[in-house]
Coordinates of C-alpha atoms in Angstrom, one line a residue:
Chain A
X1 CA 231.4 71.2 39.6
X2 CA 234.2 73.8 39.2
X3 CA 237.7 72.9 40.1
X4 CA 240.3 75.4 40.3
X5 CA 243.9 73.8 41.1
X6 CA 247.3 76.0 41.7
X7 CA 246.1 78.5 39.1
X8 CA 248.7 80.8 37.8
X9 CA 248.0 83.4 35.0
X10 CA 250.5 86.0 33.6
X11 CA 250.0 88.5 31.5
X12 CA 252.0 89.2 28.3
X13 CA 253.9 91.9 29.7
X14 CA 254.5 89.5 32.8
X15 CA 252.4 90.7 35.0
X16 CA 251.2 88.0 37.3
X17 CA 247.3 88.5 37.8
X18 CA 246.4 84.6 39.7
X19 CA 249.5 83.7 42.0
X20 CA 248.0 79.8 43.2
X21 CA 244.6 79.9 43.5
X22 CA 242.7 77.0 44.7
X23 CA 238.9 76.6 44.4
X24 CA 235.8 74.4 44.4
X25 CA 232.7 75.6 43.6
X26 CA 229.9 72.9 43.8
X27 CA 226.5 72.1 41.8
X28 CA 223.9 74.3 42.4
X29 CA 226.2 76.8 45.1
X30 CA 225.9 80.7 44.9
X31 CA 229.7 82.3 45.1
X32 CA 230.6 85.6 45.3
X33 CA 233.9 86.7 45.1
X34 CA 235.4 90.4 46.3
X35 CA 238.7 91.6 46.1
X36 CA 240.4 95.2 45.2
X37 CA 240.8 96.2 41.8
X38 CA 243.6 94.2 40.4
X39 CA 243.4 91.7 42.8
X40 CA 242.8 89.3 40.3
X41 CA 239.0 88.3 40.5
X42 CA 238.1 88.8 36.5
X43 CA 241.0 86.9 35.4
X44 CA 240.2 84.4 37.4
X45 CA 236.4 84.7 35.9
X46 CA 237.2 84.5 32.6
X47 CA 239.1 81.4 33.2
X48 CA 235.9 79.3 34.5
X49 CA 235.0 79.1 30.9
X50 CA 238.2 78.9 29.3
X51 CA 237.9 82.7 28.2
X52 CA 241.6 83.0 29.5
X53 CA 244.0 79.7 29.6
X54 CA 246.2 79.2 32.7
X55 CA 249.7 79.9 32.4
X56 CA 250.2 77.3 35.2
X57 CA 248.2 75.1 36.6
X58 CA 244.4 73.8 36.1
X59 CA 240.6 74.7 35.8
X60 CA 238.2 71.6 35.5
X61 CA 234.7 71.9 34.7
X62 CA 232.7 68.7 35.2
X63 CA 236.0 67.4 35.1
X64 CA 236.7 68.8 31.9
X65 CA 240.2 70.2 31.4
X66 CA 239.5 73.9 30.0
X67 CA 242.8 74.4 28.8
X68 CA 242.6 71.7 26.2
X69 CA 240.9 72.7 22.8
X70 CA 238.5 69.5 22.2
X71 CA 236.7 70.5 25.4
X72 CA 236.4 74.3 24.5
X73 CA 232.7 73.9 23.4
X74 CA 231.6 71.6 26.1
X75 CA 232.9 74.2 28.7
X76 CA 231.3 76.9 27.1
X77 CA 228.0 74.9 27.2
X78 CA 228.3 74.2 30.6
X79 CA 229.4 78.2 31.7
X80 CA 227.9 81.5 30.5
X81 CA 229.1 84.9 31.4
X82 CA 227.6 88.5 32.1
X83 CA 229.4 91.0 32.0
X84 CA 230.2 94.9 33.3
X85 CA 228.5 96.7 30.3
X86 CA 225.0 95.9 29.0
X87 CA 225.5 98.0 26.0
X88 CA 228.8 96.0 24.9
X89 CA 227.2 92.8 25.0
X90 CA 223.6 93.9 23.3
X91 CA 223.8 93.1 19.8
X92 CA 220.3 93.3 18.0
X93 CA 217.8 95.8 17.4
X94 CA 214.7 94.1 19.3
X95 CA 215.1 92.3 22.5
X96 CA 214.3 88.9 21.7
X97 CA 216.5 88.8 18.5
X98 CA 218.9 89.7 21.2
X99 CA 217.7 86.9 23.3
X100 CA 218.1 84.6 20.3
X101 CA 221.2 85.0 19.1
X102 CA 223.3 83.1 21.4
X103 CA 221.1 79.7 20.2
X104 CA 220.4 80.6 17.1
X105 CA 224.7 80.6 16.5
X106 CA 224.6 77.3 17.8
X107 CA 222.2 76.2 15.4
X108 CA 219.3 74.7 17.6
X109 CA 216.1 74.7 15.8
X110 CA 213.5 77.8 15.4
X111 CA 211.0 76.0 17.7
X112 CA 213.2 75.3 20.3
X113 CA 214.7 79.0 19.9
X114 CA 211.2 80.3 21.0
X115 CA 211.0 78.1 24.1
X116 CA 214.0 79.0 24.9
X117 CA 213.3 82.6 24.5
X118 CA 210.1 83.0 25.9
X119 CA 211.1 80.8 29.1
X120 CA 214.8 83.1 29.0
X121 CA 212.4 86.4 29.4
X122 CA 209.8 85.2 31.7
X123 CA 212.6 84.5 34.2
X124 CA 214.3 87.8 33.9
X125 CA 210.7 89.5 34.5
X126 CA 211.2 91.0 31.1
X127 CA 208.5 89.3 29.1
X128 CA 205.7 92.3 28.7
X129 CA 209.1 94.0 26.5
X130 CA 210.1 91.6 23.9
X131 CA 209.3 93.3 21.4
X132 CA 211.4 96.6 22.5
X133 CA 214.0 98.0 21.2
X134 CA 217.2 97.4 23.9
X135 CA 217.9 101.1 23.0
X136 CA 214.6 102.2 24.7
X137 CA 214.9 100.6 28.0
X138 CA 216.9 101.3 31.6
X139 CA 220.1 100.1 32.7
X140 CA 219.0 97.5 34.7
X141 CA 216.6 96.1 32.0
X142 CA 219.1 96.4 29.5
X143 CA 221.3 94.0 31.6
X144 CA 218.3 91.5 32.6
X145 CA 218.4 91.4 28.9
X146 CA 221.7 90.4 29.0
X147 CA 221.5 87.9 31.3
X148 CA 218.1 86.2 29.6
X149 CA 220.6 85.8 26.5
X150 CA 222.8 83.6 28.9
X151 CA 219.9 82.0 30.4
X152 CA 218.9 81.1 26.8
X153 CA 221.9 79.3 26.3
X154 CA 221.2 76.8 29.2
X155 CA 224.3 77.0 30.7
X156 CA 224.6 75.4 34.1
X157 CA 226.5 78.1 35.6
X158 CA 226.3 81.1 35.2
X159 CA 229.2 84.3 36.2
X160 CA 228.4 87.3 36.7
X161 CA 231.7 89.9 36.6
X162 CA 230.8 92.9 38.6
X163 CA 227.0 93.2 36.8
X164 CA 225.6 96.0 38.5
X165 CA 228.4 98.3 38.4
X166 CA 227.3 100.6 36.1
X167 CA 223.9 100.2 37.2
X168 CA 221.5 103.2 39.5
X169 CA 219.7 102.3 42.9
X170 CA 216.9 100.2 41.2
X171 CA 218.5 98.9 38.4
X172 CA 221.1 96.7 41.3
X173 CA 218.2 95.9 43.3
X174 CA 216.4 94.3 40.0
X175 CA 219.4 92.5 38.8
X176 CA 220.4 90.8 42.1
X177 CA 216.5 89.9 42.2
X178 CA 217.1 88.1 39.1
X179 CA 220.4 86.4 40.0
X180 CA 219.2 85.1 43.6
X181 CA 215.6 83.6 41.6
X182 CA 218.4 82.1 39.3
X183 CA 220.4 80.4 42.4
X184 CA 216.9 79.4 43.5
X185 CA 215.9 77.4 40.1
X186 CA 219.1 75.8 40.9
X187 CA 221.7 77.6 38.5
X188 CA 225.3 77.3 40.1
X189 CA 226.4 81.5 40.4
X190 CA 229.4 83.2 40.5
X191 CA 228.9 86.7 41.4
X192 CA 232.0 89.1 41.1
X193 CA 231.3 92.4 43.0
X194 CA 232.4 95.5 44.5
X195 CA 229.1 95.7 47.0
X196 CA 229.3 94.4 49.9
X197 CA 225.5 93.8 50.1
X198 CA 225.5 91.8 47.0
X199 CA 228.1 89.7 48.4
X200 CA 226.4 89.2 51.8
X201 CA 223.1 87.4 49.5
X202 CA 225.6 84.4 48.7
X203 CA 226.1 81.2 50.7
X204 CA 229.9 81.5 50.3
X205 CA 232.2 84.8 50.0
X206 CA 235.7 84.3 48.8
X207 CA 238.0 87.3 49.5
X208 CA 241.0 87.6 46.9
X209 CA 244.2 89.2 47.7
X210 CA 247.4 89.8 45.1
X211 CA 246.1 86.9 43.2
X212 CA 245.3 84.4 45.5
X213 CA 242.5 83.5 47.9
X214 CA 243.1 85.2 51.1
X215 CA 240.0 83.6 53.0
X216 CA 236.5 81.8 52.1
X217 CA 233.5 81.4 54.1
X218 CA 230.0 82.2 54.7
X219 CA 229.1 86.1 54.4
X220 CA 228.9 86.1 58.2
X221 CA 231.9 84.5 59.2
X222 CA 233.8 86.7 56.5
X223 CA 232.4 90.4 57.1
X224 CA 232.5 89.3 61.2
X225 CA 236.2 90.7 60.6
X226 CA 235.5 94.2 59.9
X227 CA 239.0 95.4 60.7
X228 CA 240.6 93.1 58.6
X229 CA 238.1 93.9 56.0
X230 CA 239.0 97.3 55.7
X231 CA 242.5 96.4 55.8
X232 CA 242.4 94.8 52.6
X233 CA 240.5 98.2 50.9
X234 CA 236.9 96.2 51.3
X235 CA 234.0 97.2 53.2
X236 CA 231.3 95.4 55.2
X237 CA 227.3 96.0 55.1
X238 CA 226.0 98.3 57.1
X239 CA 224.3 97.0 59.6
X240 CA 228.0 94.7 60.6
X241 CA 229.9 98.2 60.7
X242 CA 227.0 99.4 62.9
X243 CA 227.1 96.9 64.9
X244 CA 230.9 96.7 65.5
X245 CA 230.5 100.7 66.1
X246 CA 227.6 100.0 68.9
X247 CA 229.7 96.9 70.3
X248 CA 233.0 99.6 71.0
X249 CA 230.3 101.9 72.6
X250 CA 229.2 98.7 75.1
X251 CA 226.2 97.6 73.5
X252 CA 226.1 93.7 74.0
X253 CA 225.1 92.6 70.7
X254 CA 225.7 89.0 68.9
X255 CA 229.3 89.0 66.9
X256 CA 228.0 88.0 63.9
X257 CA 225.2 90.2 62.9
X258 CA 224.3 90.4 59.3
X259 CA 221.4 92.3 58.2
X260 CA 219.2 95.1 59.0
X261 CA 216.5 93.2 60.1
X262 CA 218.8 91.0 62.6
X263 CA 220.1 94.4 63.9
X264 CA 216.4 95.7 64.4
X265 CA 215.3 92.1 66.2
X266 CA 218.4 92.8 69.0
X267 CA 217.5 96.1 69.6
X268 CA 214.0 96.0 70.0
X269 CA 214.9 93.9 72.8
X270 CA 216.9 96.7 74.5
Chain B
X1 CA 228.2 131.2 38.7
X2 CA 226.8 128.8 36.1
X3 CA 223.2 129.5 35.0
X4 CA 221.8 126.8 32.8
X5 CA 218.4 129.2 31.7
X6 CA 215.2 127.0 30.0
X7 CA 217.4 124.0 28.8
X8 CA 215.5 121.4 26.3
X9 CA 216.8 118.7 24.4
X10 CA 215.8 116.4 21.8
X11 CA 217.2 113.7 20.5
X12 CA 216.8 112.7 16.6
X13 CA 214.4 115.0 15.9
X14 CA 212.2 114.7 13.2
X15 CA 212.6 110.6 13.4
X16 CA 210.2 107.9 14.9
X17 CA 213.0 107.3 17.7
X18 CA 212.8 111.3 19.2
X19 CA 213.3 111.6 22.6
X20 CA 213.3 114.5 25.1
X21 CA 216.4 114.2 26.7
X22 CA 215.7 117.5 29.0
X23 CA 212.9 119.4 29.1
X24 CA 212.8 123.1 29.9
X25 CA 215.8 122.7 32.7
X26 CA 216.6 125.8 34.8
X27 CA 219.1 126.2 37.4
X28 CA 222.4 128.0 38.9
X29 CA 225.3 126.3 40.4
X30 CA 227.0 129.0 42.6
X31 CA 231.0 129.6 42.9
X32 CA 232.2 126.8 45.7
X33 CA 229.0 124.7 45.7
X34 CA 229.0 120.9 45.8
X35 CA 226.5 119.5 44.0
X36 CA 225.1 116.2 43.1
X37 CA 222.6 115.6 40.3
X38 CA 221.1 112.1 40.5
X39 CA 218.7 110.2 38.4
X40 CA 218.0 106.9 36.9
X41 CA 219.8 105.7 33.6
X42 CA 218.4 107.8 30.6
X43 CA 216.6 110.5 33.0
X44 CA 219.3 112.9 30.9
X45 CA 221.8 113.4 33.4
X46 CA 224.7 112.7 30.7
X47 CA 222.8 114.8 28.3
X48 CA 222.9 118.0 30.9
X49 CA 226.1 117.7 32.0
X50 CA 227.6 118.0 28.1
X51 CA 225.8 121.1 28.1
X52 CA 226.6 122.5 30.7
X53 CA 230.6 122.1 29.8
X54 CA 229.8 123.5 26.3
X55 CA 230.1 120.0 24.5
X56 CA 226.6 119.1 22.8
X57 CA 225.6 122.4 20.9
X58 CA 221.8 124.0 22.3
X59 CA 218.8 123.5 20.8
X60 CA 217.2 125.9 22.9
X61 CA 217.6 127.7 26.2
X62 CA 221.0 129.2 27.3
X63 CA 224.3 128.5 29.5
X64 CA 225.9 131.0 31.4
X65 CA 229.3 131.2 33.1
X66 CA 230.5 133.9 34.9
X67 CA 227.9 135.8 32.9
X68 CA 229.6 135.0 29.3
X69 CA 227.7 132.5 27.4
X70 CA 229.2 128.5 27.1
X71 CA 229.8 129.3 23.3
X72 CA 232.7 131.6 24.3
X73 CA 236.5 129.6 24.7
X74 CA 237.0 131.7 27.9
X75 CA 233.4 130.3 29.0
X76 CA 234.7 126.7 27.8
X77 CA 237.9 126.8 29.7
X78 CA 236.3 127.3 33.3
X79 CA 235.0 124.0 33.2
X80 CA 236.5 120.4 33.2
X81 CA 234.7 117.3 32.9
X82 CA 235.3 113.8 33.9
X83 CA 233.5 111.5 32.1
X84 CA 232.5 108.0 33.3
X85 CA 235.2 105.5 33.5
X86 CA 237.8 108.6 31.8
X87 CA 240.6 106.1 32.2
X88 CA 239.3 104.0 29.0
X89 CA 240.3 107.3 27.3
X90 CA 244.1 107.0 28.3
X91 CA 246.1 107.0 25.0
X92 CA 249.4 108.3 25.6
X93 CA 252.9 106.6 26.2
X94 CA 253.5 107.5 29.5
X95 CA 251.7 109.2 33.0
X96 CA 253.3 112.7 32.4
X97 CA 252.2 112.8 28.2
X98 CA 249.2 111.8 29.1
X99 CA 248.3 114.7 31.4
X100 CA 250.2 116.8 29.6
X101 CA 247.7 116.8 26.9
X102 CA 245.1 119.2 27.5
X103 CA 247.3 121.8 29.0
X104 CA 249.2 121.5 25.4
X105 CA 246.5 121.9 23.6
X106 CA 245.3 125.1 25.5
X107 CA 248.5 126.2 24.0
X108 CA 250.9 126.5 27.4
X109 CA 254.5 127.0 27.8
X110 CA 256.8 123.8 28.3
X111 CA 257.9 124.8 31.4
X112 CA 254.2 125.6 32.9
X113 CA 253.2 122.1 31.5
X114 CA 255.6 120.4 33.4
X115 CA 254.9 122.0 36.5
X116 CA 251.1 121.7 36.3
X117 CA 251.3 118.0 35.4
X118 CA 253.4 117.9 38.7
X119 CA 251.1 119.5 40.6
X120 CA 248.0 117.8 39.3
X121 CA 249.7 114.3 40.1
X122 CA 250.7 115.5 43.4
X123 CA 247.2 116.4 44.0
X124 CA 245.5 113.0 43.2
X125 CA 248.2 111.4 45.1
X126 CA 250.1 109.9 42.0
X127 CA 253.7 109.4 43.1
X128 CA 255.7 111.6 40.6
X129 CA 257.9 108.7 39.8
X130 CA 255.5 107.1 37.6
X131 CA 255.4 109.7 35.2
X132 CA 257.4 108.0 33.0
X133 CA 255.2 105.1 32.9
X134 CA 253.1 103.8 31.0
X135 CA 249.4 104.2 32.0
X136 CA 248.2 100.7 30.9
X137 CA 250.5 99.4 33.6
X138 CA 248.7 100.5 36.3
X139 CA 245.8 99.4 38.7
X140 CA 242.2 100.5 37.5
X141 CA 242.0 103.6 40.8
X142 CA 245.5 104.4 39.9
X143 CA 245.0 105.4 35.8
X144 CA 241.2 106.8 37.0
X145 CA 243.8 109.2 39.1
X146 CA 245.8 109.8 35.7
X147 CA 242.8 110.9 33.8
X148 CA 241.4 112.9 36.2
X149 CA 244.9 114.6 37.2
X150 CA 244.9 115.5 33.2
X151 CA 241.1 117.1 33.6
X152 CA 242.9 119.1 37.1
X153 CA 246.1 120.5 34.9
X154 CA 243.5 122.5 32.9
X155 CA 242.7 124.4 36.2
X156 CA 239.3 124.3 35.8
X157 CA 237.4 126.5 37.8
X158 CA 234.4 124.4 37.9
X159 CA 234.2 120.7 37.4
X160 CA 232.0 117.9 36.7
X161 CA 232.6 114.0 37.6
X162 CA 230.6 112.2 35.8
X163 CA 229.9 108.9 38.3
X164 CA 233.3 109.3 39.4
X165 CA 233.8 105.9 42.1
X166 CA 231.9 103.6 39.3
X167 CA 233.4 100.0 39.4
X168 CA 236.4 101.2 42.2
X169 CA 236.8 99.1 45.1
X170 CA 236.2 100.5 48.5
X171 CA 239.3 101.8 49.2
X172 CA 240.0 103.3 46.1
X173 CA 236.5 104.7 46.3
X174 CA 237.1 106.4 49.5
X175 CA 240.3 107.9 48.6
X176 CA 239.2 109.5 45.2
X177 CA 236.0 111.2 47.3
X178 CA 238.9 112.5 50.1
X179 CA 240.6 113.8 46.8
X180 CA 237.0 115.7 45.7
X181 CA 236.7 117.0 49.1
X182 CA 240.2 118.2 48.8
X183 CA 239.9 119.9 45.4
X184 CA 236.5 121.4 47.1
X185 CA 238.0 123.0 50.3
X186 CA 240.9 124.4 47.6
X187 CA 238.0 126.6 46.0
X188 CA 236.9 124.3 43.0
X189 CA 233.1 124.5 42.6
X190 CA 231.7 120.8 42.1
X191 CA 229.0 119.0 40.4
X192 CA 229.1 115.3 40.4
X193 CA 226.6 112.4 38.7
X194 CA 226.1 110.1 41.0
X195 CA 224.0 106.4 41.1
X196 CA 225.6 106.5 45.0
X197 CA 223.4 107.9 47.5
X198 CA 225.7 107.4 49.7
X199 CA 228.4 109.4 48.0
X200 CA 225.6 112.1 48.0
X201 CA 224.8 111.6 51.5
X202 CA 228.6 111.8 52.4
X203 CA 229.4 114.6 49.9
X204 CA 227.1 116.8 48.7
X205 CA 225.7 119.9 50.3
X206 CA 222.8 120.2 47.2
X207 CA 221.4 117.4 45.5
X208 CA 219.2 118.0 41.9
X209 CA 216.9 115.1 41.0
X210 CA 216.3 114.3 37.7
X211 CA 213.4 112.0 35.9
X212 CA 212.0 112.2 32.9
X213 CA 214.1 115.1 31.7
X214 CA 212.6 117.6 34.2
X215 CA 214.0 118.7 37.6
X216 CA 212.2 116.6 40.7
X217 CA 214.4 117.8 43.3
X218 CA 216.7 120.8 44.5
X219 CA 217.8 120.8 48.1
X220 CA 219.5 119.0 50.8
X221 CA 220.4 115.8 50.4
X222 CA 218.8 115.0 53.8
X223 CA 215.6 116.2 52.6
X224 CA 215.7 114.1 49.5
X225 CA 216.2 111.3 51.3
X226 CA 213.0 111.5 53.4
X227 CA 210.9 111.9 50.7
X228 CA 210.4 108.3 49.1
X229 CA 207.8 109.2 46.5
X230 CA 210.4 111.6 44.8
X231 CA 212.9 109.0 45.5
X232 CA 210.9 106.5 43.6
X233 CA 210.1 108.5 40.8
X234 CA 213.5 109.0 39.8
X235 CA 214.8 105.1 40.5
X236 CA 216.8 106.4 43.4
X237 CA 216.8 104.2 46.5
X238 CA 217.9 106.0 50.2
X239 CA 221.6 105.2 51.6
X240 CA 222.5 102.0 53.0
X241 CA 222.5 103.4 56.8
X242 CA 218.5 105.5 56.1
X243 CA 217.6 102.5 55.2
X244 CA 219.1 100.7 58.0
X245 CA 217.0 103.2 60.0
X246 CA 214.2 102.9 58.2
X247 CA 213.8 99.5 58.5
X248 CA 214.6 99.8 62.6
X249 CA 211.3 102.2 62.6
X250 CA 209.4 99.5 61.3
X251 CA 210.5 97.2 63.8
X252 CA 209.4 99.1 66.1
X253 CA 212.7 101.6 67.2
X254 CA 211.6 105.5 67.2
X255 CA 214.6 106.4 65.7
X256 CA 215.2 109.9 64.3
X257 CA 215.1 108.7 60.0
X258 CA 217.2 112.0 59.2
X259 CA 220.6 109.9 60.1
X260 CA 222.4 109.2 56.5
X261 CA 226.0 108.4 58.1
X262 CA 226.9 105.9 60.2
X263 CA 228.5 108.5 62.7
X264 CA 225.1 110.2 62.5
X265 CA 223.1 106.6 63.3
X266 CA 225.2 105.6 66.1
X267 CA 225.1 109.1 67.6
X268 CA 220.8 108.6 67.5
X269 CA 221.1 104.8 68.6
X270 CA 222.9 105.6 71.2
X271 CA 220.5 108.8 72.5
X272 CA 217.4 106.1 71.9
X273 CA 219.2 103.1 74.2
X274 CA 220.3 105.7 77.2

């Protein structure tokens, strides 16, 4: 479990990025968190595994105290990151060498390496290229490459800061395939994103304002607001800003209409 | 006009890793067009654009604008390009410097410097206050607004946004495409890379597909959008609303599938509940 208490952070210059933030995120739950740019929500993700130390305040993992050196490594264990860029974070010339070389720096033994590798790939759906080179393949394969050298690592957790922004149409669509099968082996996510749709695939959305955590709740109750929403500069799926637009034109529809296919199901009945 | 006449491109030639990066491209971008080229990653979209703004040398083929080939200056100077995330190439000390940068180098007067880098800051709605501030002190939409304000004070004739909203928020993202609608209707002729199809959808009056190196696509964005064999070819999925209506039609709606805006779906929602 993640525990985020009164969570300050200030930059050197003095800007203040986290302003109080208070969080739980529990075993085995799939977050996603959306805010503005510069509302805070990397800072805040490179502090769940001690990337970035709080200037005031606290961030436990499994009770750990991140800001205190002895319990760097155990943190680190327990949370992996994925970043913006695939291409920053590929390092080798072959894909599983890539795959590898998170373990292999912490010294675990070739056997296990394999396992782990194999395993790592067959979840991302990326087994039939391990022998690639990263330099051949898409965006979207590049960062499921990415991620398999997190899953490799056998961190519990996983975050995932803004992942498919750089990404095209299919390349998204693959890599939140391969973050939802995650949630679904049980991995804990954090998902940091600009789309709304990606957000709406978690159980729990937490909207960050100025540094803090304006609101949390399940993607319905959250993009029911769409007003608000665009307020703070966010958006809603689709099918809620259709549905708000139909709603002011007198179509009775239900208030907290999520998807496309909910949206179909209602009117079909029409 | 631009004319890009039998473009190809190949990529460490002669070495086990060669790769055609465009393959016997032709096409025109006419004065006060606005055009999208889309196309998976590596489908040599990056690779076009460069050559089109004179920045990767030819291998083969030719570029034309205004009927004087890219390799002249005055060909160079028509066009501005904005490449993806520009604002990680900020460098100066302060807003104004930085902007001030490529109108120096074209070799301007002081005083037409300073009003151009007022202009342009005016024009991506950068309050003129700030030019006296550093650029790493501001949000990631606002120094995306700096960069491209320094790309504006050339006065390009023609520019090119390389995936111009990548990683902005919402709001930001909407404001920037007012600002490329704006810089449209003032006579700038625009060509934009975009992963977005709903950018394109909003956007774009012409749309060029690209996959494989080779040209899938040219036309409406509309029509692209209906045609999901191209659109899966080139790793292109429709725009959040089409496929909000497409997935309506299989649940049984007749709904008209041309709608790519939400104004245009609840217009046809509406017409198919009355």
């Amino acid at each position: 479990m993640i525990k985020v208490e009164n969570l300050r952070y200030a930059y050197d210059n003095g800007r203040v990025a986290l302003d109080g933030v208070n969080l739980e995120i529990a075993d085995g739950e799939f977050l996603a968190v959306i805010g503005t740019n510069g509302s805070g929500k990397s800072t805040l993700a490179k502090h769940f595994n001690a990337l970035l130390k709080p200037t005031a305040g606290k961030v436990y993992v499994d009770g750990l105290d991140t800001s205190a050196e002895k319990n760097l490594w155990r943190v680190r264990e327990t949370v992996g990151m994925v970043f913006q860029n695939p291409d920053n974070e590929i390092v080798a010339a072959i894909v599983e060498d890539d795959v590898a070389f998170g373990p292999e720096n912490l010294g675990i033994e070739p056997a296990e390496i394999r396992r782990r590798v194999d395993l790592a790939l067959e979840t991302v759906g990326m087994t039939g290229y391990r022998n690639f080179s990263p330099s051949k393949l898409s965006g979207g394969q590049k960062q499921r490459i990415a991620i398999a050298g997190a899953v490799a690592m056998r961190t519990r957790v996983i975050v995932f800061d803004e992942p498919t922004a750089m990404l095209d149409p299919q390349g998204r669509r693959e890599v939140l395939a391969t973050i939802k099968n995650l949630h679904a082996q049980g991995l804990t996510v954090i998902l940091i994103t600009h789309f709304m749709d990606e957000a709406a695939a978690a159980q729990r959305v937490a909207v960050m304002e100025a540094g803090r955590i304006l609101k949390a709740g399940t993607p319905r109750e959250i993009f029911s607001d769409v007003a608000e929403m665009k307020r703070l500069g966010l958006d809603v799926p689709a099918a809620v800003e259709l549905a708000e637009r139909l709603r002011r034109r007198g179509v009775r529809l239900p208030a907290d209409i999520l998807t496309a296919q909910e949206l179909a199901a209602v009117l079909k009945g029409k | 006009m631009i004319e890009v006449k039998n473009v190809s491109y190949t990529y460490a030639v002669g070495t086990p890793f060669e790769k055609n990066a465009l393959r016997e491209i032709s096409f025109s971008v006419s004065e006060g067009d606005f055009l999208a080229i889309a196309g998976h990653t590596g489908s040599g979209k990056s690779t076009l654009i460069q050559i089109i703004a004179g920045l990767i040398d030819l291998q083969s083929g030719a570029v034309e604008v205004d009927g004087e080939s890219i390799g002249v200056q005055t060909a160079r100077r028509k066009i501005g390009i904005v490449f993806q995330y520009p604002e990680h190439q900020l460098f100066e000390e302060t807003v104004a410097k930085d902007i001030a940068f490529g109108p120096r180098n074209f070799g301007l007067s002081e005083t037409e410097i300073s009003k151009r880098v007022e202009e342009a800051m005016k024009f991506v709605g950068l309050d003129f206050a700030l030019k006296d501030v550093s650029p790493f002190e501001l949000s990631g939409g606002q120094k995306r607004r700096v960069a491209i304000a320094g790309i504006l004070a050339l006065k390009p004739k023609y520019l090119i946004l390389d995936e111009p909203t990548a990683g902005l928020d919402p709001k930001a993202r909407r404001n920037l495409l007012a600002e490329i609608k704006k810089l449209h209707r003032a006579g700038v002729t625009i060509v934009f890379v975009s992963h977005s199809m709903e950018d394109i959808a909003n956007l774009a009056r012409r749309a060029v597909v690209l996959a494989q190196g080779r040209i899938l696509f040219d036309g409406e964005p509309r029509k692209l959008f209906a045609q999901e064999k191209i659109l899966d070819a080139a790793g292109l999925l429709p725009p959040p609303v089409t496929q909000l209506i497409l997935e309506l039609n299989r649940a049984g709606l007749s709904v008209d599938a041309g709608a790519m805006t939400l104004d245009e779906a609840e217009r046809e929602i509406l017409r198919r509940l009355n």
